[in-house]
Each structure stands twice: as C-alpha cells, then as structure tokens.
Amino acid sequence: MKLKIANDASVTMATRKRNKIKPAQAEDNQEKMTLLNQVTDSILVPHGMQRQDIDQIMAKLLSVPVDLADIYFQSSHFESWQLEGGIVKQGNHSIETGAGVRVVSGEKTGFAYSDRLELGVLMEAAGNVKAIVRQGQNRQVAVQNKGDRPQFYPALNPLGSLPDEEKIALLKKIDEQTRKLDNRIEEVMVSLVGVYENILIASHDGSLVADIRPLVRMNVTVIMEENGRRETGSMGGGGRNDYQFFLQQDTALGYGREAVRQAQVNLQAVDAPAGNMPVVLGPGWPGILLHEAIGHGLEGDFNRKGTSAFSGRVGERVASELCTVVDDGTLPGRRGSLSVDDEGVPCENTVLIEKGILKGYMQDKLNARLMGAALTGNGRRESYACLPMPRMTNTYMLPGNHNPEEIIGSVKKGLYARNFGGGQVDITSGKFVFSASEAYLIENGKITQPVKGATLIGNGPDVLTRVSMVGSDLELDSGVGTCGKDGQSVPVGVGQPTLKIDNLTVGGTSI
Amino acid sequence: MQNQQEIENLKNIVQDLLDEAGRQGASAAEAGLSTDNGLSVTARLGEVETVEYHCDQGLAVTVYFGQRKGTASSNDLSVDSLRETVRAACSIARYASEDPYAGLPDKDLLATEFPDLDLNHPWSLNAEQAIDIAIECENAARHFHADISNSEGASISTHQGIRVLGNSLGFLQGYPSSRHSISCSVLAGTGDNMQRDYWYTVSRNPNLLETPVAVGEKAAQRTIRRQGARSLSTRQCPVVFAAEVATGLIGSLVSAISGGNLYRKSSFLLDALDTQILPDFVRIHEQPLIPAGLGSASYDAEGVATQTRDIVSQGILKSYVLSSYSARKLGMQTTGNAGGVHNLTVEPGDMDLDALLKQMHSGLLVTELMGQGVNMVTGDYSRGASGFWVENGQIQFPVEEITIAGNLQDMFKSIIAIGQDMDLRGNIRSGSILIEQMAVAGE
C-alpha cells in the first residue's frame, strides 16, 4: 500500500451541529453538563434517539459471538472561507451526521453505516453486519459512561468563536498586510477552515465514550512575479482550538510574512542538484521524514499482516542511537491530538524508536488483539462511514545535543531542506519520498544558494541509521498535515529537531 | 422504472431547495443532490476480511444575492435540513464580497439534449457472491507463482447512484449511474527484499470488467517482475511513462490549462493558447458522449452542455478547460468543464509498448510514481519512481529508489512517441509516452 501526507489547505471534512442549547440560557441553568450529556444532546436527541436505543442495537450485534463490536455516532459541522483577488468571494458550510456499526470476529469485519439516525435503520444495519459471524448466542450489556478522562483540547465550537464579519475582516487584513510586503506579489490567497465534531462511541464492553473535537486551519499562498518568472510560497497552521488561535501573537499575519519570504527565496532558486549527498533537514514540518520513513511502516495492521518492511523487527536497530521517535496524541491543542481515539481508547505517548531500537507498533483494537499487543490509542477513522485503522497522531523525534549551526557547519557539500510539500511511502519495499519546497546548497559548512524544490527518496528501514547529528531545536509543525491511508484522510502532526542524514538521494535536474 | 420514480422524487427535493432559496431572498440558485448505494468486500489469504455496506446521500446548494455567493451542503434530506442548509448558504452570501464574475452559467449554454449514455448497469451482487469473486481473484494471484509470499488482499466493490442537478434558470436533470471494480495486491519476497504491486479493473458495466482471475494474475505478474529491484546511478536518459502513469502526466497538463490555475496565474502555461505546447503529431481531445465511459456526461457540474472537441491539435493548444466562473475571469466562454474533463483522450500512436521500448533503445520505463513533486506555477517536476531499466529495447532489470526530474514544459515538447496501449480506466485516457530525456537521480 502507498500512503501519503500532504500540507493540504483544502481540508474537507464531515461535520454538523444542531444543538442550540448554547450561551445565555445555558449559563443560567446552573447544571454543568458533562461532556457525555452534551454530546448525547447534540447527536441523539435531535433525531429522537435515546441512550437505551444504543443498548438495543448493541444487543443485536452481540447476539452472535463477536470479538469486538462498536457503534460510532458522529455529528460534524464544517465551514470554510476563501479570499482571492482581494475579495472573500465565497464560503462553504457543511453539516453531516451519521453512525457506523461494526462487528469483528477473528480477522473478519462486518460494517455498515447510515446517515439516518433512526433506530429501525441502525437495527437493520446491525442485522446486516452480524451476518459475517455465523453462529448465534445471546449476550447483553448495558452501555455505561466510562467516567471522565483527561481532555487535551477544550470543548469549543470554533465556528461560533468569531462573528462572520470578523472572519472576513481577518482574511482581508491578512491580504492587505501581505500585499504590502513586496511589490512583486501578483496574487494572495487566504483560506480559513473550522470544524466542530461531536463523537459518541459505544463498545461491546459496555463503555460509552464521548468527545468534542474542534479543529481550525488557516493558509496563505502568494504568487510573485519578477521579469516573467513566477514563484509561489505558502504557509499555514492551526490546531484543536477556536479562531482565537489565529489572533494570538500575530499568528495569522505571520503566515503571510512567511509565505512571502518563501516566494522571495524561490525567485532566487537555481536548479537543484541530482544524486546522493549529505542532507540537513530543518526543524518542524520536515518531520514528515519520520511519518513516511518509519511511521506508516510501524502501524499495526501492516505488521500483523507481515506486509511492512518493519514486520517482526521489534527489538532490532532501525536508526542511529541518536534517534528516539514517539507518536504522541496527548499534546494539548495539537492538530494530530485526540483525547480518545475513534474506538474510545485514550490516546497515549507511544515510544516507537528508543535510541535507535524499534520498541513497538501503533495499534487499533483489532490488530492489538490479533497481535497480542497493548492498545496505544491509534485507532482512527475519517468519519462514521469508514472503518477504523491504526493511524498516527503527532509523530516526532526527541531533541539531541547539537546546535543547528554546528550541524550545517559539518557539511562540506550537501543540501539544506527547510520546507516541504508532502511525502509518500510504499510500506512493503520501504521506499519513501518527500518533496522539498524550500532548499539551499550547503558549501563548506555554509548555507549558500537557494535551489528549486526537489523530491528526496530513501529507504525507510535504513535512512535513520544514517542520522549522524540531531539538533537541540525540536519544533513541531504549525498544524498543517493531513495523512491519507486507504482513501481515508485524518489530521496529523509531525516534528523534529534539525538533523543530518549522511547520505540521501536528491532528485534535482543538475547533474 | 423504479429509478425513474426515484429520480422524480429527488428532482422534487432539488426544486424544493431552489424554491426555498427564492423564498429566503436569493436572486439565483443552483442545487444538486446525489445518492450512492454499494457493497465492498475484501478477502485476504483465502478468507473474507471485510464486508462493507455503503449508503450515502448528500445535497449541496449555491445561492446568489446579486453578485454575492454562498454554498452549503448536508447529508440530511429532511425538510428541516433543506431549510437550514439554504439558510446557511444565504448567511454566507450575505458576508461574501461582491464578485462581478459570480453567477449561474449563461442560459443559452445549458444542455438541452440528454442522450442515454448507457451509464447505469446495476450489479445484483450479494455479499456471499462478492466474497466468492474476491477469493477467486486473490487465489489466482497467490497461486500464480511460488515467489508470491503474502497478500494485501483482493477487493470487489459495486456502487449505484443517482445525481440530480437544478438551477433557477429552469434546468432540472437527473440520471442514474453505476460503477464496479475488482482489485488485487500481492507481495513477493521476504524481509528486506519484499515487493508489492497491484492491478485493478473498473467499469460501469460488470460484464466489461476483466475477469477476477485475470486481475489476480496481472497483480502477481507485476509483483514478480519487481523482485530484485535496485537503484541506478545518476544520469540523463530517455524515459517511457507506462500508460498507467502517463495518464497522470496528462493530468498535470490538464491542471495547467484549467481556468482556476490560469486566472490565479498559478500555471506554467499562461497565455499558451494557440501556441505549440506539444510536438505536432499530438492530438488530445475530449469525448464526453462515449457510451458507458467512466467520464461520460452530457452536461457539466453547472448544467452546461459538454463539448466533443480538440483541446490540443497538431501540438497546438486550441482550448482551455473552463467553468463559467473561470471563463468570465479570463474574458472567455465556458467550455463545459465545471467539475473537470470528460473522457480526455490522447490520440494513440501505432506502436505498442514493446515497439516504444525498441524506439527508446536504452532508457527508463517508469511504472510507478511517488510523491507530489509537481510545481504547477513553474512546471518543475521531480518525483520518486520505480520501473525497469531498458537496453536495446529489452527490459534488463527492475529499478527503485530513484527520482526523475525535469520541467513539464520541456517534457511535453520533447515527447517522441505515444503508444497504442491505452489505459481506459479513468477520466484521462492515454497510451504509454516516450520522452526524449529526463534527469534520473539515484545511488
């Protein structure tokens, strides 16, 4: 299987909200709503469903001997605003509600979903999916709240966090301020996206888990022209927060400045070199190296099936001893963070590689059970209409002790790659690529000439063994990543300090 | 008959949406609705792995208040939801800026003829039958050769749905369509020397699919031939894009001549109309009315009539790919391409792939590409590749962990030949393409 990550501003996502319970009256009502009640009110009540209905559907699923079963309710509310040509020419608003019903027996999965939240429809779906298990036997559980868990982001609705006039004004301000930065700017495009999701997961063990997930994303792209040559620069960010995120510390205007700086650099770029050479990767988003080179290869499903180049290699050296890599869904407010995964399992900080040794895989329930491994909270799905799979959250490398100048200073002739578009991996052969969008030559220990974007290609199981220096400057990306696997997109984060790979193939044109 | 009734029902909902938009003050509106029902089954190592029942529906509405525009969508077709969706679209339109180019298409460009394009061939397949087909396909792959060591499984999927589109100019049309596919992916080798490849077949008509056995065997064959792949030294050489990746190369061309990228000045083919962008033997044309074609449609996403026309003739760019909006931004007329192209066809040459490799003599045959290294603004192209090294027109050995790079403007101009081995599995149809020279980076 091939898997992608992209710095993708055109996020589309399922979404909706129907509860009008919010501000004024809600505060008068002294009762502090629990998350579970809030989500139940938001998803079930508007459709005339009750918690007892979940018991009934679950009972039907459990009338056959299953290894796991769940019902996943989702209500999502999505909006996007786009500015180009100096005007906010359109916006989009989307609401989506539905439920997915799953049973697993051994390695077999039956799955159906509906966008109609009606007991009859979901009972029919349950009847269809349980047919995958042949023999009958009755079991019943009553669903129950699993109690409070730590929340890694506030239960905010970003869409209502800023009046529409102010969203428009913000986009226009970014456009105006950005255009002032350089008279070579031809076009500025700004997008703003907000998602508000309510999730309710009932599992065969009787647990009922709720989550409220805000997500915001902004992006600025500029196109600059000089003497007939056009170049582009792009910067964005976001996280599990509301729109105030972009107003703090000049964040939004900062995206514009950074996009302009990148386009300015690219206007000076010459052809990139082709061939093998030392490569220094900058901190932050270049961490897509980790996502592609090792992250996907360490997802439980591929390893259970033996289709990953990392299958059966726990305990082996897969990186230099400078490398410790984690997948951490618990970072507050991060784009890839989740309080619970889409199977209701609390997210964790999972060590994937410790001082170069492969420690373990990322798991969902199905694969953890079949592999006899512990759950790691990596069971994720794009929406109620998709099956969960082991997926990454925020994947990053811990800092080392070199300062970044020292690392660049150690390279006689090589490439410094500061920004990237996206990447892709073939998990079976281990070959992966990631495409630089801002890069420079390193000559005699100094960053010199900017070069055009080029794709870097390597082999996942051995690229990290060639990491010879790791910086002290760990950065996480600004909150831009979307990961694609088997047709499902989920938001993710990456990060790393500056690091040096002794030898990597650079796909330029200059030979 | 049942379809006809359902289409009428959905048309009524679309009309309700348009009426509701009018009631809420919109001066013009467009609404669309789609339903999709399907079944997907995956088998792995001889046993069923997943059975998935698909049932999707969605509606989308665009409203105009003069020159201000808003859009909203929902998957809830209830009356309440229709009203709320229209309200959401209107609310956005109130805040959007005046855009002199916004609006519905010109009425006289809307489609008025709706030929039967033979798009609907439902497959009455139950889960048991689908499982049998998937297992048959995967078995053919697993037993094809002793080197096949593992499997990602074989999948079969069948979908059937209805699309309805209407606007306040009086356009209201709907049609049913179907789409079925069988795919298989298997592995060869073990440990550090594993390879994987796949094959798939897709059609609107289940009788036109390749057989499950053929799909399985092709997947296995493609995997086997990748065993022992190695890198190449860095060099310049000719490159053949095999048909299955040539369609992506042509996709980059389509993107560069698409209205959205042109008016944003985000294309390396600005002002290229009526200029030579490809060698003079190349013809690229759009064939929207091919019976049962995967990209066939008599009208585009705005209801504008699609056109059977040349986009590139004798290597000269004759037409952009435009929607009403992008056309107005460029001072032109829409080409019926809102939502994309319809069966864009690169006219095949007379060589098959073997003959193309002979003509190349020595060079690289690319069968798979990785990554997104295509810069639309500059045309700079750099992607990960795997395939085969060719000498004297014969495949010598499989290659991997290399990149190919160039600039799309130069690459298009230096096309030497186009094969007759058309890949018809997508909306862009092309044979293999031989390019004079690219930079290959490797070990």
mmCIF file of N, CA and C in Angstrom, chain B residues 1 98 107 123 154 158 166 204 229 272 278 289 342 350 388 393 431 434:
data_model
loop_
_atom_site.group_PDB
_atom_site.id
_atom_site.type_symbol
_atom_site.label_atom_id
_atom_site.label_comp_id
_atom_site.label_asym_id
_atom_site.label_seq_id
_atom_site.Cartn_x
_atom_site.Cartn_y
_atom_site.Cartn_z
ATOM 1 N N MET B 1 -37.767 1.545 -14.096
ATOM 2 C CA MET B 1 -38.971 2.271 -13.673
ATOM 3 C C MET B 1 -38.793 2.809 -12.259
ATOM 4 N N GLU B 98 -18.915 41.287 -3.103
ATOM 5 C CA GLU B 98 -19.425 41.373 -4.472
ATOM 6 C C GLU B 98 -18.347 40.850 -5.404
ATOM 7 N N LYS B 107 -27.705 31.164 -19.812
ATOM 8 C CA LYS B 107 -28.799 30.221 -20.032
ATOM 9 C C LYS B 107 -28.661 29.483 -21.364
ATOM 10 N N TRP B 123 -25.454 -4.114 -10.574
ATOM 11 C CA TRP B 123 -24.963 -5.487 -10.419
ATOM 12 C C TRP B 123 -25.645 -6.040 -9.180
ATOM 13 N N ALA B 154 -7.703 -9.105 -2.049
ATOM 14 C CA ALA B 154 -8.421 -8.723 -3.264
ATOM 15 C C ALA B 154 -9.743 -8.104 -2.840
ATOM 16 N N THR B 158 -19.079 -2.568 -5.676
ATOM 17 C CA THR B 158 -20.119 -2.210 -6.630
ATOM 18 C C THR B 158 -20.924 -1.043 -6.069
ATOM 19 N N GLY B 166 -30.108 21.036 -10.525
ATOM 20 C CA GLY B 166 -31.083 22.015 -10.987
ATOM 21 C C GLY B 166 -30.604 23.425 -10.715
ATOM 22 N N ARG B 204 -18.405 0.701 -15.757
ATOM 23 C CA ARG B 204 -19.801 0.970 -15.390
ATOM 24 C C ARG B 204 -20.653 -0.290 -15.570
ATOM 25 N N ALA B 229 14.751 -5.416 -7.417
ATOM 26 C CA ALA B 229 14.912 -4.044 -7.906
ATOM 27 C C ALA B 229 16.099 -3.375 -7.243
ATOM 28 N N ALA B 272 -0.799 30.450 -23.259
ATOM 29 C CA ALA B 272 -0.271 29.446 -24.194
ATOM 30 C C ALA B 272 -1.285 29.087 -25.284
ATOM 31 N N LEU B 278 3.072 20.965 -27.537
ATOM 32 C CA LEU B 278 3.420 19.551 -27.697
ATOM 33 C C LEU B 278 3.905 19.370 -29.146
ATOM 34 N N LEU B 289 -19.301 11.965 -24.769
ATOM 35 C CA LEU B 289 -20.500 11.157 -25.032
ATOM 36 C C LEU B 289 -20.197 9.695 -25.325
ATOM 37 N N HIS B 342 -14.077 15.352 -19.391
ATOM 38 C CA HIS B 342 -14.907 14.165 -19.614
ATOM 39 C C HIS B 342 -14.260 13.292 -20.681
ATOM 40 N N ASP B 350 0.860 4.343 -33.243
ATOM 41 C CA ASP B 350 0.673 2.987 -33.767
ATOM 42 C C ASP B 350 1.622 1.962 -33.143
ATOM 43 N N PHE B 388 11.720 -0.079 -14.765
ATOM 44 C CA PHE B 388 12.682 -1.023 -15.341
ATOM 45 C C PHE B 388 13.726 -0.298 -16.162
ATOM 46 N N GLY B 393 16.195 -1.999 -26.308
ATOM 47 C CA GLY B 393 14.751 -2.208 -26.401
ATOM 48 C C GLY B 393 14.222 -3.319 -25.523
ATOM 49 N N GLY B 431 -2.070 6.217 -23.940
ATOM 50 C CA GLY B 431 -1.119 5.122 -24.041
ATOM 51 C C GLY B 431 0.173 5.541 -23.360
ATOM 52 N N LEU B 434 6.727 8.248 -24.569
ATOM 53 C CA LEU B 434 8.196 8.280 -24.589
ATOM 54 C C LEU B 434 8.677 9.730 -24.602
#
